[in-house]
Tab-separated table of C-alpha atoms in Angstrom:
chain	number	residue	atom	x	y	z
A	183	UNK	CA	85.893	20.526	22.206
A	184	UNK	CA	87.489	23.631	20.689
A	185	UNK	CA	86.650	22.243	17.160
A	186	UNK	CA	82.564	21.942	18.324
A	187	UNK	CA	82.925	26.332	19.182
A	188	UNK	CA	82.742	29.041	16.634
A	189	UNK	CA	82.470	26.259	13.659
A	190	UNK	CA	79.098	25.913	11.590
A	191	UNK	CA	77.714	23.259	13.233
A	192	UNK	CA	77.929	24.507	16.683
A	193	UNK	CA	75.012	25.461	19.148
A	194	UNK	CA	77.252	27.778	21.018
A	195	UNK	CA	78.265	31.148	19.023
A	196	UNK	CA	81.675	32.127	18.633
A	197	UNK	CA	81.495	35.178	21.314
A	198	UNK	CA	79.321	35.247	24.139
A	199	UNK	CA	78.949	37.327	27.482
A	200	UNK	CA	79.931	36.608	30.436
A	201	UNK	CA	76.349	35.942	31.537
A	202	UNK	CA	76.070	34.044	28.696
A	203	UNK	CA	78.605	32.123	29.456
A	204	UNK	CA	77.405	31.322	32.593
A	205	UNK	CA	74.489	29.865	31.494
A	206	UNK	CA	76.250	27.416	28.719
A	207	UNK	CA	78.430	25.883	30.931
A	208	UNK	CA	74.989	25.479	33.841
A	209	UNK	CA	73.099	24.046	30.809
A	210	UNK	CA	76.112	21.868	29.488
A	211	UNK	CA	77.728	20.688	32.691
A	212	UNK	CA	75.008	20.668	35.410
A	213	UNK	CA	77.073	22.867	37.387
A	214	UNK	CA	75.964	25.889	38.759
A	215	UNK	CA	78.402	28.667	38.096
A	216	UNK	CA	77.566	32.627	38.345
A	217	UNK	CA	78.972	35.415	36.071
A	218	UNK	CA	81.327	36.112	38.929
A	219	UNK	CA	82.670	32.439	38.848
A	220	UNK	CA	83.291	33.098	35.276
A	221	UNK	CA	85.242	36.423	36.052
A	222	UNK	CA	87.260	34.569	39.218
A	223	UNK	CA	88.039	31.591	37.150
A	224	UNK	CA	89.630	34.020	34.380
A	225	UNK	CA	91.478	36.092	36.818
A	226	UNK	CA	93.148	32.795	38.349
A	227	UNK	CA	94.333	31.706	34.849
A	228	UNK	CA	91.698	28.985	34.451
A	229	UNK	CA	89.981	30.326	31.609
A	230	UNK	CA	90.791	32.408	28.810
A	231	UNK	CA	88.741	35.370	27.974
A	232	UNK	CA	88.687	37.388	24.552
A	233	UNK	CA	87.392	40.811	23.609
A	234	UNK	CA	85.569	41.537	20.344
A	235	UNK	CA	84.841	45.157	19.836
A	236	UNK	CA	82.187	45.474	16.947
A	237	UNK	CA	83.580	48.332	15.822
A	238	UNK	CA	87.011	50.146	15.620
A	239	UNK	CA	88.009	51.647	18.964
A	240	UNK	CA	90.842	53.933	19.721
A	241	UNK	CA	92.841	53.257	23.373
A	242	UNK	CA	94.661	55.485	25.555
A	243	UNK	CA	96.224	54.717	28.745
A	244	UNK	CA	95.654	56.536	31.727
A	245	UNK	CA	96.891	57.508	35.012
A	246	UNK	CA	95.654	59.270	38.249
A	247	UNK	CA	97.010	61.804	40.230
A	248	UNK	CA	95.021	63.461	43.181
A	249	UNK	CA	91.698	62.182	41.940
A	250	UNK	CA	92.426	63.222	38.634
A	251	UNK	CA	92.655	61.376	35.129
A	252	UNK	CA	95.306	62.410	32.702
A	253	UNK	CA	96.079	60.701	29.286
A	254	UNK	CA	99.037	59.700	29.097
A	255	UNK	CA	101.449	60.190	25.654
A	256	UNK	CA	101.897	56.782	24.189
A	257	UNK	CA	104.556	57.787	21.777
A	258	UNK	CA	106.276	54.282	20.225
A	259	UNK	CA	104.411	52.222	22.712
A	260	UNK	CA	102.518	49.270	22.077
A	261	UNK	CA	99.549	50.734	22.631
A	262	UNK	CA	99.858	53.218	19.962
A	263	UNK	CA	100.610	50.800	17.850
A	264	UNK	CA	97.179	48.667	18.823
A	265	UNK	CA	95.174	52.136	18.316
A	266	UNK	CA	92.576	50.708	16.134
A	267	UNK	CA	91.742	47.213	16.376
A	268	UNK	CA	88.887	45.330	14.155
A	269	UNK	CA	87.968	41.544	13.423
């Protein structure tokens, strides 16, 4: 099934939304699933969900404290390290 996604002679596109998603599998399957199956079946570990940013992005982790957002330094961290990622 894995080969059938993401190759050229596939209906289903490589990346899709979670609504879209949705709908493939209702279409495919006969099953009636909602986006928020989709997100409950990825939080349990039961599917496997990717993110594909279209263009560079730059991350920074953050905390709260009193109701308040502060960046935190991310000196040597991984995610200094995964600052920009791209396809």
């Amino acid at each position: 099934m894995n080969a059938i996604f993401g190759s050229h002679h596939s209906v289903v596109p490589a990346w899709v939304t979670i609504s879209e998603a949705a709908n493939i599998i209702n279409q495919q399957s006969g099953v009636s699933v909602t986006t928020g199956n989709v997100w409950r079946y990825a939080l349990y570990g039961h599917l496997v969900l990717s993110l594909y940013f279209q263009s560079p992005i730059q991350m920074r982790r953050i905390k709260t404290i009193k109701n308040y957002i502060i960046l935190e330094k991310t000196h040597n961290s991984i995610i200094s390290r995964l600052y920009y990622l791209s396809p």
